[in-house]
Amino acid sequence: MTDLTDIEGGGEFTATDEEVREALEETAEELGRPVEDVEEEVAYILDSGTGTATNEGVGGVAVGSNSSAASDPRLEALEVYKLNEQL
């Protein structure tokens, strides 16, 4: 399993590891999924490098279009995953 707090490079991580962990737990609870599964899927979004799903792409696109978005690409990828699951 990929730990989001171990992902490096590409984007500027402005959230603490604790903030990322809390966001993962909240999302997993909302979606009724295990935290480990959510974390793995979000790590895949960041690691995949496809389209705009890169550290810079996810964070940059989300922050550019949403003034209330966090600038940490891990949290932005989590929001992308959450939205996709809710659809």
XYZ file of C-alpha atoms in Angstrom:
87
model
C 0.000 0.000 0.000
C 1.199 3.500 -0.806
C 1.281 5.906 2.121
C 0.316 9.416 1.021
C 2.690 10.888 3.583
C 5.590 9.168 1.770
C 4.891 10.541 -1.711
C 7.516 13.042 -2.739
C 8.215 15.436 -5.547
C 6.161 17.251 -8.109
C 3.941 19.344 -5.908
C 4.283 21.469 -2.845
C 2.822 19.728 0.172
C 1.397 22.371 2.463
C -0.782 20.146 4.655
C 0.653 18.267 7.588
C 0.667 14.479 7.615
C -1.964 14.643 10.357
C -4.247 16.830 8.205
C -3.916 14.348 5.346
C -4.656 11.413 7.665
C -7.747 13.172 9.094
C -9.038 13.992 5.597
C -8.556 10.369 4.532
C -10.448 9.104 7.566
C -13.322 11.554 7.036
C -13.627 10.643 3.360
C -13.492 6.918 4.083
C -16.249 7.299 6.656
C -18.402 9.394 4.294
C -18.029 6.846 1.507
C -18.240 3.753 3.719
C -14.874 2.495 2.482
C -11.765 1.336 4.358
C -9.192 4.106 4.864
C -6.523 1.920 3.269
C -8.564 1.580 0.060
C -9.177 5.328 -0.164
C -5.511 6.073 0.446
C -4.424 3.579 -2.222
C -6.805 5.053 -4.798
C -5.710 8.621 -4.059
C -2.047 7.607 -4.241
C -2.768 6.051 -7.633
C -4.221 9.346 -8.851
C -1.029 11.128 -7.804
C 1.341 8.407 -9.059
C -0.375 7.669 -12.362
C 0.854 10.701 -14.246
C -2.047 10.422 -16.680
C -3.732 13.551 -17.958
C -3.884 16.189 -15.242
C -3.690 13.598 -12.465
C -0.181 14.531 -11.419
C 0.957 16.311 -8.298
C 1.110 19.637 -10.127
C -1.936 18.989 -12.283
C -4.370 17.969 -9.571
C -3.302 20.721 -7.208
C -2.924 23.369 -9.882
C -6.204 22.738 -11.656
C -8.204 22.530 -8.442
C -6.659 25.593 -6.855
C -6.903 27.552 -10.090
C -10.616 26.932 -10.400
C -11.594 26.891 -6.741
C -10.494 29.713 -4.488
C -11.432 27.740 -1.369
C -9.361 24.686 -2.345
C -6.335 23.591 -0.386
C -3.060 23.868 -2.247
C -1.739 20.465 -1.145
C -2.004 18.076 -4.119
C -2.687 15.108 -1.810
C -5.829 16.800 -0.504
C -6.819 17.895 -3.999
C -6.431 14.321 -5.295
C -8.565 13.172 -2.371
C -11.284 15.632 -3.419
C -11.092 14.385 -7.016
C -11.448 10.792 -5.782
C -14.332 11.697 -3.469
C -16.216 13.500 -6.227
C -15.718 10.578 -8.589
C -17.036 8.112 -6.005
C -20.076 10.282 -5.283
C -20.956 10.455 -8.965
